[in-house]
Amino acid sequence: EVAALVVRNTPALLPRIESSRLRDELGVPSGVALVLYQGLLLPERGLVPLVAAMEHVPDAVLVVQGSGPEESAMRQAAEQAGLGDRVRFMGWVAPEDAHEYASSADIGVVIYEATTLNNRLAGPNKLFVYLMAGLPVAARDFPGPREVVVGERVGDVFADATAEAIASTLNRMLADRTELCRTAERARAVAESTYNWDREKQVLVDLYRRLSGNGV
């Protein structure tokens, strides 16, 4: 009998950054929350409902960093909902800048639709990128994200990729800013202690040692 070995797609540990770069560049006042999505803009990621959700999340701005074929539909949804400057499209950002941008947001979003087994079971890289930035996470309630987000108390989940479910979760997280700050601290702490490549690569190293007969 062979047991499955799970190696998470976690990033290398990056330093903690205190930054207001995202807010400064976009000219967003301090009382307005920044909800961040970083990644490809693809179908089956629930991105149009994410945009539509912002109509029901007052005093928050959705920042989209990435590009892809779903961008036009997202822009159309923002226009139809009359969201104006409450959905900001920044396009691709340089990889060396992504961590600082994420560090200056308030909530990171991980969202997929239930169209494939991969979508349901994935533990996407952006989840761990957000944690590295000390960013509370709002995620689709699938097994991979739930294990981390709920299990580590680093955010909240929404049951389905609808505007109503997403908005409800975001509003719940934003209702208590003191608790949101505590959640941000927990996010960074678990990134430092558990969800980073320096820690995760040891799983592979230990396997190689066992296979080579150099370990127990």
PDB file of C-alpha atoms in Angstrom:
ATOM      1  CA  GLU A   1       0.000   0.000   0.000  1.00  0.00           C
ATOM      2  CA  VAL A   2       1.371   3.397  -1.004  1.00  0.00           C
ATOM      3  CA  ALA A   3       0.267   6.533   0.818  1.00  0.00           C
ATOM      4  CA  ALA A   4      -0.141   9.769  -1.105  1.00  0.00           C
ATOM      5  CA  LEU A   5       2.413  12.446  -0.411  1.00  0.00           C
ATOM      6  CA  VAL A   6       1.147  16.017  -0.614  1.00  0.00           C
ATOM      7  CA  VAL A   7       3.616  18.798  -1.399  1.00  0.00           C
ATOM      8  CA  ARG A   8       1.952  22.212  -1.356  1.00  0.00           C
ATOM      9  CA  ASN A   9       2.753  24.851  -3.951  1.00  0.00           C
ATOM     10  CA  THR A  10       3.973  27.356  -1.374  1.00  0.00           C
ATOM     11  CA  PRO A  11       6.258  30.325  -2.126  1.00  0.00           C
ATOM     12  CA  ALA A  12       9.636  30.985  -0.582  1.00  0.00           C
ATOM     13  CA  LEU A  13       9.403  32.997   2.617  1.00  0.00           C
ATOM     14  CA  LEU A  14       9.483  36.724   1.869  1.00  0.00           C
ATOM     15  CA  PRO A  15       9.969  39.482   4.446  1.00  0.00           C
ATOM     16  CA  ARG A  16       7.066  41.169   6.149  1.00  0.00           C
ATOM     17  CA  ILE A  17       6.372  44.520   4.477  1.00  0.00           C
ATOM     18  CA  GLU A  18       4.450  47.450   5.938  1.00  0.00           C
ATOM     19  CA  SER A  19       3.277  49.353   2.872  1.00  0.00           C
ATOM     20  CA  SER A  20       0.535  51.655   1.617  1.00  0.00           C
ATOM     21  CA  ARG A  21       1.691  51.398  -1.995  1.00  0.00           C
ATOM     22  CA  LEU A  22      -1.550  50.062  -3.423  1.00  0.00           C
ATOM     23  CA  ARG A  23      -3.653  52.687  -1.670  1.00  0.00           C
ATOM     24  CA  ASP A  24      -1.248  55.486  -2.596  1.00  0.00           C
ATOM     25  CA  GLU A  25      -1.031  54.569  -6.287  1.00  0.00           C
ATOM     26  CA  LEU A  26      -4.801  54.238  -6.644  1.00  0.00           C
ATOM     27  CA  GLY A  27      -5.618  57.269  -4.496  1.00  0.00           C
ATOM     28  CA  VAL A  28      -7.991  55.284  -2.259  1.00  0.00           C
ATOM     29  CA  PRO A  29      -8.802  56.933   1.112  1.00  0.00           C
ATOM     30  CA  SER A  30      -7.740  55.139   4.287  1.00  0.00           C
ATOM     31  CA  GLY A  31     -11.310  54.378   5.367  1.00  0.00           C
ATOM     32  CA  VAL A  32     -12.026  52.365   2.210  1.00  0.00           C
ATOM     33  CA  ALA A  33     -11.081  48.672   2.269  1.00  0.00           C
ATOM     34  CA  LEU A  34      -8.988  47.191  -0.548  1.00  0.00           C
ATOM     35  CA  VAL A  35     -10.086  43.756  -1.785  1.00  0.00           C
ATOM     36  CA  LEU A  36      -7.403  42.227  -3.992  1.00  0.00           C
ATOM     37  CA  TYR A  37      -7.478  39.607  -6.740  1.00  0.00           C
ATOM     38  CA  GLN A  38      -4.107  38.629  -8.236  1.00  0.00           C
ATOM     39  CA  GLY A  39      -3.956  36.120 -11.093  1.00  0.00           C
ATOM     40  CA  LEU A  40      -5.127  35.199 -14.547  1.00  0.00           C
ATOM     41  CA  LEU A  41      -8.516  36.511 -15.592  1.00  0.00           C
ATOM     42  CA  LEU A  42     -10.019  33.287 -16.897  1.00  0.00           C
ATOM     43  CA  PRO A  43     -13.499  31.816 -17.294  1.00  0.00           C
ATOM     44  CA  GLU A  44     -14.595  29.392 -14.553  1.00  0.00           C
ATOM     45  CA  ARG A  45     -12.962  31.545 -11.858  1.00  0.00           C
ATOM     46  CA  GLY A  46     -16.118  33.376 -10.815  1.00  0.00           C
ATOM     47  CA  LEU A  47     -14.630  36.755 -11.643  1.00  0.00           C
ATOM     48  CA  VAL A  48     -17.748  38.374 -13.082  1.00  0.00           C
ATOM     49  CA  PRO A  49     -19.741  37.559  -9.908  1.00  0.00           C
ATOM     50  CA  LEU A  50     -16.796  38.886  -7.878  1.00  0.00           C
ATOM     51  CA  VAL A  51     -17.101  42.209  -9.684  1.00  0.00           C
ATOM     52  CA  ALA A  52     -20.894  42.230  -9.272  1.00  0.00           C
ATOM     53  CA  ALA A  53     -20.512  41.525  -5.545  1.00  0.00           C
ATOM     54  CA  MET A  54     -18.887  44.908  -5.022  1.00  0.00           C
ATOM     55  CA  GLU A  55     -22.245  46.605  -5.629  1.00  0.00           C
ATOM     56  CA  HIS A  56     -23.240  45.162  -2.235  1.00  0.00           C
ATOM     57  CA  VAL A  57     -19.980  45.843  -0.370  1.00  0.00           C
ATOM     58  CA  PRO A  58     -19.980  49.532   0.557  1.00  0.00           C
ATOM     59  CA  ASP A  59     -16.768  51.374   1.391  1.00  0.00           C
ATOM     60  CA  ALA A  60     -14.592  48.837  -0.427  1.00  0.00           C
ATOM     61  CA  VAL A  61     -12.677  48.799  -3.708  1.00  0.00           C
ATOM     62  CA  LEU A  62     -11.869  45.675  -5.709  1.00  0.00           C
ATOM     63  CA  VAL A  63      -8.355  45.771  -7.163  1.00  0.00           C
ATOM     64  CA  VAL A  64      -7.696  43.369 -10.041  1.00  0.00           C
ATOM     65  CA  GLN A  65      -4.051  42.612 -10.862  1.00  0.00           C
ATOM     66  CA  GLY A  66      -3.756  40.345 -13.895  1.00  0.00           C
ATOM     67  CA  SER A  67      -5.064  39.967 -17.413  1.00  0.00           C
ATOM     68  CA  GLY A  68      -6.857  37.416 -19.519  1.00  0.00           C
ATOM     69  CA  PRO A  69      -9.901  36.734 -21.689  1.00  0.00           C
ATOM     70  CA  GLU A  70     -12.404  37.384 -18.881  1.00  0.00           C
ATOM     71  CA  GLU A  71     -11.311  40.999 -18.448  1.00  0.00           C
ATOM     72  CA  SER A  72     -13.790  42.429 -20.966  1.00  0.00           C
ATOM     73  CA  ALA A  73     -16.719  40.684 -19.262  1.00  0.00           C
ATOM     74  CA  MET A  74     -15.513  41.938 -15.892  1.00  0.00           C
ATOM     75  CA  ARG A  75     -15.264  45.495 -17.159  1.00  0.00           C
ATOM     76  CA  GLN A  76     -18.743  45.232 -18.661  1.00  0.00           C
ATOM     77  CA  ALA A  77     -20.150  43.933 -15.364  1.00  0.00           C
ATOM     78  CA  ALA A  78     -18.536  46.833 -13.491  1.00  0.00           C
ATOM     79  CA  GLU A  79     -20.002  49.334 -15.949  1.00  0.00           C
ATOM     80  CA  GLN A  80     -23.480  47.792 -15.859  1.00  0.00           C
ATOM     81  CA  ALA A  81     -23.466  47.879 -12.055  1.00  0.00           C
ATOM     82  CA  GLY A  82     -22.367  51.516 -12.052  1.00  0.00           C
ATOM     83  CA  LEU A  83     -19.349  50.725  -9.906  1.00  0.00           C
ATOM     84  CA  GLY A  84     -17.134  53.422 -11.411  1.00  0.00           C
ATOM     85  CA  ASP A  85     -13.874  53.638  -9.466  1.00  0.00           C
ATOM     86  CA  ARG A  86     -14.837  50.828  -7.073  1.00  0.00           C
ATOM     87  CA  VAL A  87     -13.336  48.211  -9.399  1.00  0.00           C
ATOM     88  CA  ARG A  88      -9.782  49.001 -10.498  1.00  0.00           C
ATOM     89  CA  PHE A  89      -7.987  47.048 -13.231  1.00  0.00           C
ATOM     90  CA  MET A  90      -4.206  47.322 -12.933  1.00  0.00           C
ATOM     91  CA  GLY A  91      -3.167  44.689 -15.479  1.00  0.00           C
ATOM     92  CA  TRP A  92      -0.077  42.601 -14.837  1.00  0.00           C
ATOM     93  CA  VAL A  93       2.308  43.793 -12.175  1.00  0.00           C
ATOM     94  CA  ALA A  94       5.965  42.836 -12.001  1.00  0.00           C
ATOM     95  CA  PRO A  95       6.486  39.670  -9.925  1.00  0.00           C
ATOM     96  CA  GLU A  96       8.934  41.495  -7.664  1.00  0.00           C
ATOM     97  CA  ASP A  97       6.187  44.040  -6.856  1.00  0.00           C
ATOM     98  CA  ALA A  98       3.307  41.608  -6.241  1.00  0.00           C
ATOM     99  CA  HIS A  99       4.235  40.917  -2.596  1.00  0.00           C
ATOM    100  CA  GLU A 100       4.355  44.594  -1.663  1.00  0.00           C
ATOM    101  CA  TYR A 101       1.056  45.259  -3.412  1.00  0.00           C
ATOM    102  CA  ALA A 102      -0.596  42.370  -1.582  1.00  0.00           C
ATOM    103  CA  SER A 103       0.880  43.562   1.710  1.00  0.00           C
ATOM    104  CA  SER A 104      -0.943  46.871   1.290  1.00  0.00           C
ATOM    105  CA  ALA A 105      -4.421  45.371   0.690  1.00  0.00           C
ATOM    106  CA  ASP A 106      -7.030  44.340   3.279  1.00  0.00           C
ATOM    107  CA  ILE A 107      -8.472  41.075   1.901  1.00  0.00           C
ATOM    108  CA  GLY A 108      -7.259  38.671  -0.795  1.00  0.00           C
ATOM    109  CA  VAL A 109      -9.758  36.658  -2.846  1.00  0.00           C
ATOM    110  CA  VAL A 110      -9.350  33.037  -3.990  1.00  0.00           C
ATOM    111  CA  ILE A 111     -12.241  32.042  -6.233  1.00  0.00           C
ATOM    112  CA  TYR A 112     -13.111  29.191  -8.600  1.00  0.00           C
ATOM    113  CA  GLU A 113     -16.315  27.745  -9.986  1.00  0.00           C
ATOM    114  CA  ALA A 114     -17.248  24.096  -9.422  1.00  0.00           C
ATOM    115  CA  THR A 115     -16.667  23.092 -13.047  1.00  0.00           C
ATOM    116  CA  THR A 116     -13.761  20.658 -12.711  1.00  0.00           C
ATOM    117  CA  LEU A 117     -12.278  18.322 -10.117  1.00  0.00           C
ATOM    118  CA  ASN A 118      -9.085  20.369 -10.270  1.00  0.00           C
ATOM    119  CA  ASN A 119     -10.984  23.508  -9.289  1.00  0.00           C
ATOM    120  CA  ARG A 120     -12.603  21.706  -6.368  1.00  0.00           C
ATOM    121  CA  LEU A 121      -9.432  20.118  -4.987  1.00  0.00           C
ATOM    122  CA  ALA A 122      -6.766  22.732  -5.740  1.00  0.00           C
ATOM    123  CA  GLY A 123      -4.743  24.515  -3.081  1.00  0.00           C
ATOM    124  CA  PRO A 124      -3.873  27.454  -5.336  1.00  0.00           C
ATOM    125  CA  ASN A 125      -0.572  29.279  -5.069  1.00  0.00           C
ATOM    126  CA  LYS A 126      -2.259  32.669  -4.600  1.00  0.00           C
ATOM    127  CA  LEU A 127      -3.715  31.475  -1.297  1.00  0.00           C
ATOM    128  CA  PHE A 128      -0.218  31.114   0.133  1.00  0.00           C
ATOM    129  CA  VAL A 129       0.970  34.306  -1.558  1.00  0.00           C
ATOM    130  CA  TYR A 130      -1.755  36.211   0.285  1.00  0.00           C
ATOM    131  CA  LEU A 131      -0.837  34.615   3.605  1.00  0.00           C
ATOM    132  CA  MET A 132       2.804  35.555   3.015  1.00  0.00           C
ATOM    133  CA  ALA A 133       1.671  39.170   2.686  1.00  0.00           C
ATOM    134  CA  GLY A 134      -0.291  38.968   5.924  1.00  0.00           C
ATOM    135  CA  LEU A 135      -3.533  39.207   3.996  1.00  0.00           C
ATOM    136  CA  PRO A 136      -6.816  37.753   5.321  1.00  0.00           C
ATOM    137  CA  VAL A 137      -8.381  35.505   2.685  1.00  0.00           C
ATOM    138  CA  ALA A 138     -11.917  35.233   1.328  1.00  0.00           C
ATOM    139  CA  ALA A 139     -12.094  31.909  -0.526  1.00  0.00           C
ATOM    140  CA  ARG A 140     -14.516  29.564  -2.252  1.00  0.00           C
ATOM    141  CA  ASP A 141     -15.564  26.827   0.150  1.00  0.00           C
ATOM    142  CA  PHE A 142     -13.645  23.970  -1.457  1.00  0.00           C
ATOM    143  CA  PRO A 143     -11.585  21.400   0.498  1.00  0.00           C
ATOM    144  CA  GLY A 144      -8.124  22.853  -0.202  1.00  0.00           C
ATOM    145  CA  PRO A 145      -8.815  26.479   0.720  1.00  0.00           C
ATOM    146  CA  ARG A 146     -11.155  25.517   3.581  1.00  0.00           C
ATOM    147  CA  GLU A 147      -8.469  23.409   5.279  1.00  0.00           C
ATOM    148  CA  VAL A 148      -6.182  26.431   5.455  1.00  0.00           C
ATOM    149  CA  VAL A 149      -8.551  29.403   5.656  1.00  0.00           C
ATOM    150  CA  VAL A 150     -10.978  27.971   8.203  1.00  0.00           C
ATOM    151  CA  GLY A 151      -8.567  25.575   9.878  1.00  0.00           C
ATOM    152  CA  GLU A 152      -5.980  28.278  10.558  1.00  0.00           C
ATOM    153  CA  ARG A 153      -8.577  31.051  11.134  1.00  0.00           C
ATOM    154  CA  VAL A 154      -7.022  33.271   8.470  1.00  0.00           C
ATOM    155  CA  GLY A 155     -10.215  34.351   6.713  1.00  0.00           C
ATOM    156  CA  ASP A 156     -13.663  33.174   5.693  1.00  0.00           C
ATOM    157  CA  VAL A 157     -15.279  31.157   2.893  1.00  0.00           C
ATOM    158  CA  PHE A 158     -18.294  31.603   0.605  1.00  0.00           C
ATOM    159  CA  ALA A 159     -20.454  28.641  -0.357  1.00  0.00           C
ATOM    160  CA  ASP A 160     -20.776  29.369  -4.063  1.00  0.00           C
ATOM    161  CA  ALA A 161     -19.468  31.752  -6.698  1.00  0.00           C
ATOM    162  CA  THR A 162     -22.445  34.108  -6.705  1.00  0.00           C
ATOM    163  CA  ALA A 163     -22.363  37.848  -6.124  1.00  0.00           C
ATOM    164  CA  GLU A 164     -24.614  37.452  -3.076  1.00  0.00           C
ATOM    165  CA  ALA A 165     -22.457  34.800  -1.386  1.00  0.00           C
ATOM    166  CA  ILE A 166     -19.224  36.663  -2.088  1.00  0.00           C
ATOM    167  CA  ALA A 167     -20.628  39.971  -0.850  1.00  0.00           C
ATOM    168  CA  SER A 168     -21.944  38.358   2.327  1.00  0.00           C
ATOM    169  CA  THR A 169     -18.523  36.931   3.172  1.00  0.00           C
ATOM    170  CA  LEU A 170     -16.676  40.173   2.413  1.00  0.00           C
ATOM    171  CA  ASN A 171     -19.115  42.211   4.505  1.00  0.00           C
ATOM    172  CA  ARG A 172     -18.798  39.742   7.367  1.00  0.00           C
ATOM    173  CA  MET A 173     -15.015  40.064   7.305  1.00  0.00           C
ATOM    174  CA  LEU A 174     -15.067  43.859   7.031  1.00  0.00           C
ATOM    175  CA  ALA A 175     -17.648  44.358   9.786  1.00  0.00           C
ATOM    176  CA  ASP A 176     -15.028  43.999  12.538  1.00  0.00           C
ATOM    177  CA  ARG A 177     -11.813  45.750  11.532  1.00  0.00           C
ATOM    178  CA  THR A 178     -10.104  44.870  14.821  1.00  0.00           C
ATOM    179  CA  GLU A 179     -10.675  41.167  14.200  1.00  0.00           C
ATOM    180  CA  LEU A 180      -9.578  41.620  10.591  1.00  0.00           C
ATOM    181  CA  CYS A 181      -6.243  42.963  11.881  1.00  0.00           C
ATOM    182  CA  ARG A 182      -5.903  39.924  14.144  1.00  0.00           C
ATOM    183  CA  THR A 183      -6.665  37.692  11.180  1.00  0.00           C
ATOM    184  CA  ALA A 184      -3.933  39.440   9.197  1.00  0.00           C
ATOM    185  CA  GLU A 185      -1.453  38.715  11.985  1.00  0.00           C
ATOM    186  CA  ARG A 186      -2.454  35.044  12.028  1.00  0.00           C
ATOM    187  CA  ALA A 187      -2.089  34.886   8.235  1.00  0.00           C
ATOM    188  CA  ARG A 188       1.501  36.117   8.362  1.00  0.00           C
ATOM    189  CA  ALA A 189       2.299  33.896  11.349  1.00  0.00           C
ATOM    190  CA  VAL A 190       1.171  30.670   9.648  1.00  0.00           C
ATOM    191  CA  ALA A 191       3.032  31.672   6.482  1.00  0.00           C
ATOM    192  CA  GLU A 192       6.202  31.987   8.550  1.00  0.00           C
ATOM    193  CA  SER A 193       5.682  28.800  10.532  1.00  0.00           C
ATOM    194  CA  THR A 194       4.059  26.444   8.028  1.00  0.00           C
ATOM    195  CA  TYR A 195       3.062  27.596   4.540  1.00  0.00           C
ATOM    196  CA  ASN A 196       6.377  28.456   2.904  1.00  0.00           C
ATOM    197  CA  TRP A 197       8.702  26.562   0.592  1.00  0.00           C
ATOM    198  CA  ASP A 198      11.561  26.385   3.104  1.00  0.00           C
ATOM    199  CA  ARG A 199       9.248  24.293   5.260  1.00  0.00           C
ATOM    200  CA  GLU A 200       7.403  22.445   2.494  1.00  0.00           C
ATOM    201  CA  LYS A 201      10.491  21.347   0.571  1.00  0.00           C
ATOM    202  CA  GLN A 202      11.501  19.282   3.585  1.00  0.00           C
ATOM    203  CA  VAL A 203       8.652  16.908   2.712  1.00  0.00           C
ATOM    204  CA  LEU A 204      10.417  16.116  -0.568  1.00  0.00           C
ATOM    205  CA  VAL A 205      13.861  15.992   1.008  1.00  0.00           C
ATOM    206  CA  ASP A 206      12.658  13.469   3.584  1.00  0.00           C
ATOM    207  CA  LEU A 207      11.070  11.344   0.842  1.00  0.00           C
ATOM    208  CA  TYR A 208      14.275  11.316  -1.207  1.00  0.00           C
ATOM    209  CA  ARG A 209      16.237  10.265   1.880  1.00  0.00           C
ATOM    210  CA  ARG A 210      13.867   7.366   2.538  1.00  0.00           C
ATOM    211  CA  LEU A 211      13.965   6.231  -1.081  1.00  0.00           C
ATOM    212  CA  SER A 212      17.761   6.374  -1.168  1.00  0.00           C
ATOM    213  CA  GLY A 213      18.088   4.465   2.085  1.00  0.00           C
ATOM    214  CA  ASN A 214      19.723   7.400   3.854  1.00  0.00           C
ATOM    215  CA  GLY A 215      16.855   8.073   6.180  1.00  0.00           C
ATOM    216  CA  VAL A 216      14.293   6.240   8.232  1.00  0.00           C
TER     217      VAL A 216
END
